[in-house]
Coordinates of C-alpha atoms (C1' of nucleotides) in Angstrom, one line a residue:
Chain A
M296 CA 8.8 -38.0 -11.6
M297 CA 6.6 -35.1 -12.6
E298 CA 5.2 -37.6 -15.0
I299 CA 2.8 -39.0 -12.6
F300 CA 1.7 -35.6 -11.4
Y301 CA 0.7 -34.6 -15.0
R302 CA -0.9 -37.9 -15.8
R303 CA -3.0 -38.2 -12.6
S304 CA -4.1 -34.6 -12.8
K305 CA -5.3 -35.1 -16.4
E306 CA -7.1 -38.3 -15.4
H307 CA -9.0 -36.4 -12.7
G308 CA -9.6 -33.3 -14.7
L309 CA -7.4 -31.1 -12.6
K310 CA -5.8 -28.1 -14.0
I311 CA -2.0 -27.7 -13.9
T312 CA -1.5 -24.5 -12.1
P313 CA 1.9 -22.9 -11.1
Q314 CA 0.8 -23.3 -7.5
R315 CA 0.1 -27.0 -7.8
T316 CA 3.3 -27.6 -9.7
A317 CA 5.3 -25.8 -7.1
I318 CA 3.6 -27.6 -4.2
Y319 CA 4.2 -31.0 -5.8
Q320 CA 7.8 -30.3 -6.4
E321 CA 8.3 -29.0 -2.9
L322 CA 6.7 -32.1 -1.6
L323 CA 8.8 -34.4 -3.6
K324 CA 11.9 -32.8 -2.2
A325 CA 10.7 -33.2 1.4
K326 CA 12.2 -36.1 3.3
D327 CA 10.6 -35.1 6.6
H328 CA 6.8 -35.8 6.2
P329 CA 6.0 -32.1 6.5
T330 CA 2.8 -30.5 7.6
A331 CA 0.8 -28.2 5.3
D332 CA 2.2 -25.3 7.3
V333 CA 5.8 -26.4 6.7
I334 CA 5.2 -26.8 3.0
Y335 CA 3.5 -23.4 2.9
K336 CA 6.5 -21.7 4.6
R337 CA 8.9 -23.3 2.1
I338 CA 6.8 -22.3 -0.9
V339 CA 5.9 -18.8 0.1
K340 CA 9.6 -17.9 -0.5
K341 CA 9.2 -18.7 -4.1
I342 CA 5.6 -17.6 -4.6
P343 CA 5.2 -14.8 -2.0
N344 CA 1.4 -14.3 -2.4
I345 CA 0.3 -17.9 -2.3
S346 CA -2.3 -18.5 0.4
F347 CA -2.1 -21.2 3.0
D348 CA -5.5 -22.4 2.0
T349 CA -4.3 -23.2 -1.5
V350 CA -1.4 -25.2 -0.1
N351 CA -3.6 -27.0 2.3
R352 CA -6.4 -27.7 -0.2
T353 CA -3.9 -28.8 -2.8
L354 CA -2.2 -31.3 -0.5
L355 CA -5.6 -32.8 0.3
T356 CA -6.4 -33.0 -3.4
F357 CA -3.1 -34.7 -4.1
S358 CA -3.9 -37.2 -1.4
K359 CA -7.3 -37.8 -2.9
I360 CA -5.9 -38.6 -6.4
G361 CA -3.2 -40.7 -4.9
I362 CA 0.0 -38.8 -5.7
T363 CA 0.8 -38.3 -2.0
N364 CA -0.3 -39.7 1.3
V365 CA -1.4 -38.5 4.6
V366 CA 0.8 -40.1 7.2
E367 CA -0.8 -41.7 10.2
G368 CA -0.4 -39.6 13.3
Y369 CA -2.0 -38.9 16.6
G370 CA -4.1 -35.8 16.3
Q371 CA -1.3 -33.4 15.6
P372 CA -1.4 -31.6 12.3
K373 CA -1.7 -33.7 9.2
R374 CA 1.6 -34.8 7.7
Y375 CA 2.2 -35.7 4.1
D376 CA 4.4 -38.3 2.5
P377 CA 5.4 -38.1 -1.2
D378 CA 6.4 -41.7 -1.2
I379 CA 3.4 -43.6 -2.5
A380 CA 5.2 -47.0 -2.8
V381 CA 4.6 -49.6 -0.1
H382 CA 6.7 -48.9 2.9
H383 CA 6.5 -48.9 6.6
H384 CA 7.0 -46.4 9.5
F385 CA 8.8 -46.1 12.7
R386 CA 7.5 -43.3 14.8
C387 CA 9.2 -41.8 17.9
L388 CA 6.6 -41.4 20.6
Q389 CA 8.6 -38.5 22.1
C390 CA 9.5 -36.2 19.2
N391 CA 7.1 -37.5 16.6
T392 CA 9.8 -38.1 14.0
I393 CA 8.7 -40.6 11.4
I394 CA 11.3 -42.8 9.7
D395 CA 10.5 -44.7 6.6
F396 CA 11.8 -48.2 6.2
H397 CA 11.3 -51.0 3.8
S398 CA 10.9 -54.7 4.5
K399 CA 10.0 -57.4 2.1
D400 CA 8.8 -59.6 5.0
Y401 CA 6.3 -57.0 6.0
D402 CA 5.3 -56.3 2.4
S403 CA 4.4 -59.9 1.9
M404 CA 2.3 -60.5 4.9
A405 CA -1.1 -61.9 4.1
V406 CA -4.3 -60.1 5.0
P407 CA -6.4 -62.2 7.3
D408 CA -9.4 -63.8 5.7
E409 CA -11.6 -62.4 8.3
I410 CA -10.7 -58.9 7.1
K411 CA -10.7 -59.8 3.4
K412 CA -14.3 -61.0 3.7
Q413 CA -15.5 -57.8 5.2
F414 CA -13.4 -55.1 3.7
T415 CA -11.6 -53.9 0.6
V416 CA -8.0 -53.5 1.7
I417 CA -6.2 -50.8 -0.3
N418 CA -3.2 -50.2 1.8
K419 CA -1.2 -52.2 4.3
K420 CA 1.6 -51.0 6.5
V421 CA 3.4 -51.8 9.7
V422 CA 3.7 -49.0 12.3
L423 CA 6.4 -49.4 14.8
E424 CA 6.5 -47.0 17.7
G425 CA 9.0 -46.3 20.4
L426 CA 12.0 -44.0 21.1
C427 CA 14.6 -42.8 18.6
N428 CA 18.2 -42.5 19.7
K429 CA 18.0 -38.9 20.6
C430 CA 15.0 -39.3 22.8
R431 CA 16.2 -42.5 24.4
R432 CA 19.2 -40.8 25.9
R433 CA 17.1 -38.6 28.1
Chain B
M239 CA -10.6 -54.3 35.2
M240 CA -10.5 -51.3 37.4
E241 CA -7.6 -53.0 39.1
I242 CA -5.1 -51.7 36.5
F243 CA -6.5 -48.2 36.8
Y244 CA -5.9 -48.1 40.6
R245 CA -2.5 -49.7 40.4
R246 CA -1.1 -47.6 37.6
S247 CA -2.5 -44.4 39.2
K248 CA -0.8 -45.3 42.4
E249 CA 2.4 -46.0 40.7
H250 CA 2.4 -42.7 39.0
G251 CA 1.3 -40.7 42.1
L252 CA -2.1 -39.8 40.5
K253 CA -5.0 -39.2 42.7
I254 CA -8.2 -41.2 42.3
T255 CA -10.8 -38.6 41.6
P256 CA -14.5 -39.2 40.8
Q257 CA -13.9 -37.6 37.4
R258 CA -11.0 -39.9 36.6
T259 CA -12.9 -42.9 37.7
A260 CA -15.9 -42.0 35.6
I261 CA -13.8 -41.2 32.5
Y262 CA -12.0 -44.5 32.8
Q263 CA -15.2 -46.5 33.1
E264 CA -16.8 -44.7 30.2
L265 CA -13.7 -45.4 28.1
L266 CA -13.7 -49.1 29.0
K267 CA -17.3 -49.4 27.8
A268 CA -16.5 -47.6 24.5
K269 CA -16.1 -49.9 21.5
D270 CA -15.9 -47.1 19.0
H271 CA -12.5 -45.4 19.6
P272 CA -14.2 -42.2 20.7
T273 CA -12.8 -38.7 20.7
A274 CA -12.4 -36.7 23.8
D275 CA -15.5 -34.8 22.8
V276 CA -17.6 -37.9 22.5
I277 CA -16.4 -39.1 25.9
Y278 CA -17.2 -35.7 27.3
K279 CA -20.7 -35.8 26.0
R280 CA -21.4 -39.2 27.4
I281 CA -20.0 -38.3 30.8
V282 CA -21.6 -34.9 31.2
K283 CA -24.9 -36.8 31.6
K284 CA -23.7 -38.3 34.8
I285 CA -21.5 -35.5 36.0
P286 CA -23.2 -32.4 34.7
N287 CA -20.5 -29.8 35.7
I288 CA -17.5 -31.7 34.5
S289 CA -15.4 -29.6 32.1
F290 CA -14.2 -30.6 28.7
D291 CA -10.7 -29.8 29.7
T292 CA -10.7 -32.3 32.5
V293 CA -11.9 -35.0 30.1
N294 CA -9.3 -34.1 27.6
R295 CA -6.5 -33.8 30.0
T296 CA -7.4 -37.0 31.8
L297 CA -7.4 -39.0 28.5
L298 CA -4.0 -37.7 27.7
T299 CA -2.8 -38.6 31.2
F300 CA -4.2 -42.1 30.8
S301 CA -2.4 -42.5 27.6
K302 CA 0.8 -41.3 29.3
I303 CA 0.6 -43.9 32.0
G304 CA -0.4 -46.6 29.5
I305 CA -3.9 -47.4 30.6
T306 CA -5.3 -46.3 27.2
N307 CA -3.9 -45.5 23.8
V308 CA -4.2 -42.8 21.2
V309 CA -5.3 -44.4 18.0
E310 CA -3.4 -43.6 14.8
G311 CA -5.4 -41.2 12.6
Y312 CA -4.9 -38.6 10.0
G313 CA -5.2 -35.3 11.6
Q314 CA -8.8 -35.5 12.8
P315 CA -9.4 -35.3 16.5
K316 CA -7.5 -37.7 18.6
R317 CA -9.3 -41.0 19.3
Y318 CA -8.7 -43.2 22.2
D319 CA -8.6 -47.0 22.6
P320 CA -9.1 -48.7 25.9
D321 CA -7.6 -51.9 24.6
I322 CA -4.0 -51.9 25.5
A323 CA -3.2 -55.4 24.5
V324 CA -1.4 -56.0 21.2
H325 CA -3.9 -55.8 18.3
H326 CA -4.2 -54.4 14.9
H327 CA -6.4 -52.0 13.0
F328 CA -8.4 -51.8 9.9
R329 CA -9.4 -48.3 9.0
C330 CA -12.0 -47.2 6.5
L331 CA -10.6 -44.3 4.4
Q332 CA -14.1 -43.0 3.7
C333 CA -15.9 -43.0 7.0
N334 CA -12.9 -43.3 9.4
T335 CA -14.3 -46.3 11.2
I336 CA -11.6 -48.3 12.9
I337 CA -12.0 -52.0 13.4
D338 CA -9.8 -53.9 15.9
F339 CA -8.6 -57.3 14.9
H340 CA -6.2 -59.9 16.2
S341 CA -3.7 -61.9 14.3
K342 CA -1.0 -64.2 15.8
D343 CA 0.9 -64.0 12.5
Y344 CA 1.1 -60.2 12.8
D345 CA 1.9 -60.3 16.5
S346 CA 4.9 -62.5 15.9
M347 CA 6.5 -60.6 13.1
A348 CA 10.1 -59.8 13.8
V349 CA 11.3 -56.2 13.9
P350 CA 14.0 -55.6 11.3
D351 CA 17.6 -55.5 12.6
E352 CA 18.1 -52.2 10.9
I353 CA 15.4 -50.7 13.1
K354 CA 16.3 -52.5 16.3
K355 CA 19.8 -51.1 16.1
Q356 CA 18.7 -47.5 15.9
F357 CA 15.5 -47.5 18.0
T358 CA 13.8 -48.8 21.0
V359 CA 10.6 -50.4 19.7
I360 CA 7.8 -50.3 22.3
N361 CA 4.8 -51.0 20.1
K362 CA 4.2 -52.8 16.9
K363 CA 1.0 -52.9 14.9
V364 CA -0.3 -53.5 11.4
V365 CA -2.6 -50.8 10.0
L366 CA -4.8 -51.9 7.1
E367 CA -6.7 -49.3 5.2
G368 CA -9.4 -49.5 2.6
L369 CA -13.1 -49.4 2.4
C370 CA -15.6 -50.9 4.8
N371 CA -18.7 -52.7 3.5
K372 CA -21.0 -49.7 3.8
C373 CA -18.7 -47.3 2.0
R374 CA -17.8 -49.8 -0.7
R375 CA -21.4 -50.0 -1.9
R376 CA -21.3 -46.4 -3.0
Chain C
dA150 C1' -9.3 -14.9 -28.8
dA151 C1' -13.4 -15.9 -26.1
dC152 C1' -15.7 -18.9 -23.0
dT153 C1' -16.4 -21.5 -18.9
dA154 C1' -15.5 -24.3 -15.3
dT155 C1' -12.1 -24.5 -12.0
dA156 C1' -8.7 -22.6 -8.9
dT157 C1' -6.8 -18.9 -6.2
dA158 C1' -6.1 -15.2 -2.5
dG159 C1' -7.5 -13.3 1.5
dG160 C1' -10.0 -13.3 5.3
dA161 C1' -13.5 -15.1 8.3
dA162 C1' -15.4 -19.0 10.6
dT163 C1' -15.1 -23.4 12.7
dT164 C1' -13.0 -27.1 15.1
dA165 C1' -9.7 -29.1 18.2
dT166 C1' -6.6 -28.5 21.7
dT167 C1' -4.2 -26.3 25.3
dC168 C1' -3.4 -22.8 28.7
dC169 C1' -4.6 -19.9 32.8
dT170 C1' -6.2 -19.1 37.5
dA171 C1' -9.0 -19.3 41.4
dT172 C1' -11.0 -22.8 44.0
dT173 C1' -11.6 -27.5 45.5
dT174 C1' -10.2 -32.0 46.9
dG175 C1' -7.5 -36.5 47.6
dT176 C1' -3.8 -38.2 50.2
dC177 C1' -0.6 -38.6 53.7
dA178 C1' 1.2 -38.1 58.1
dA179 C1' 0.7 -36.5 62.7
Chain D
dT180 C1' -9.6 -37.5 62.4
dT181 C1' -7.8 -33.7 61.1
dG182 C1' -4.9 -30.3 59.0
dA183 C1' -1.6 -29.3 55.4
dC184 C1' -0.3 -29.3 50.9
dA185 C1' 0.4 -30.8 46.4
dA186 C1' -2.5 -32.0 42.8
dA187 C1' -6.8 -31.7 40.2
dT188 C1' -10.9 -29.3 38.7
dA189 C1' -14.2 -25.9 36.4
dG190 C1' -14.7 -22.3 33.5
dG191 C1' -13.3 -19.4 30.4
dA192 C1' -9.8 -17.5 27.4
dA193 C1' -6.2 -18.3 24.1
dT194 C1' -4.0 -20.8 20.5
dA195 C1' -3.5 -24.0 16.8
dA196 C1' -5.3 -26.4 12.9
dT197 C1' -8.4 -26.7 9.4
dT198 C1' -12.1 -25.5 6.5
dC199 C1' -15.3 -22.3 4.4
dC200 C1' -16.7 -18.1 1.8
dT201 C1' -16.6 -15.1 -2.1
dA202 C1' -14.8 -12.0 -5.5
dT203 C1' -11.3 -12.4 -8.9
dA204 C1' -8.2 -14.7 -11.9
dT205 C1' -6.8 -18.3 -15.0
dA206 C1' -6.1 -23.0 -17.4
dG207 C1' -7.8 -25.5 -20.9
dT208 C1' -10.9 -25.8 -24.5
dT209 C1' -13.4 -24.2 -28.7

DNA sequence: AACTATATAGGAATTATTCCTATTTGTCAA
DNA sequence: TTGACAAATAGGAATAATTCCTATATAGTT
């Protein structure tokens, strides 16, 4: 799994630093679409003098070279997703939890011609919004 | 079109103020999914002493009572959409332009049982991402 | 081992959003 | 129509999120 990290970094002329390695590993472990701040807090336990800026900058860099993604949100802090395969999201409007799910039906939906003509579509996903079980009870 | 604004405000016990009326009208005119700041700058020309906070707060209130929506984004400032009918978005990864489009195929996609069981789905949309024509040329 | 372009730490600056409070204003009921 | 009162506003301050700046350090190459 670190494979892709080394390969893409090379391809883009990025140096493999201990900080980047740690950030990528931490991100891979994360199942909760964490913010830069959350990742920073987890990592600072291992690398006490790492700066927030490095974590933040690195996550943006990773997103640029396509080894992680910024998750769609609504103006709250950016959240990152280490799963770069096609998948879809359910998002709770109340607590902002994001749940990944897979659906072959969704994956295979055609892009309308109208859009294809005008734009280069790189990514396609379905975003469902509503209430999760916890929030529904209230 | 102001109909829904008056009705929903009543339903939620919100007062009809000149500020709210102006903000709603400005939003209705907007085709560009504007930020609170953009709306503020447009409105301050008509109501010179309106405060940014009022605009911001009002837009959030409108979203809460469902007469406008916050558009999915990636940590940039919140952007608002006066179109509350079901529709879908194409978003340019480079310049962040969001284009609305409609698709009956997308509208009619079923929500997976797996999700239905666990969550109350209120909203469903397809988000396409890629490059718009302008950005593609570079 | 030395060189060089890139990356980092730390802090400052900027941007976006929310909070606080005194004052004003819709709305409702008499 | 008027008074009462809860709700809303303006203005500024505070907080949160992100980005920028710069001196120093380091990965990757020669």
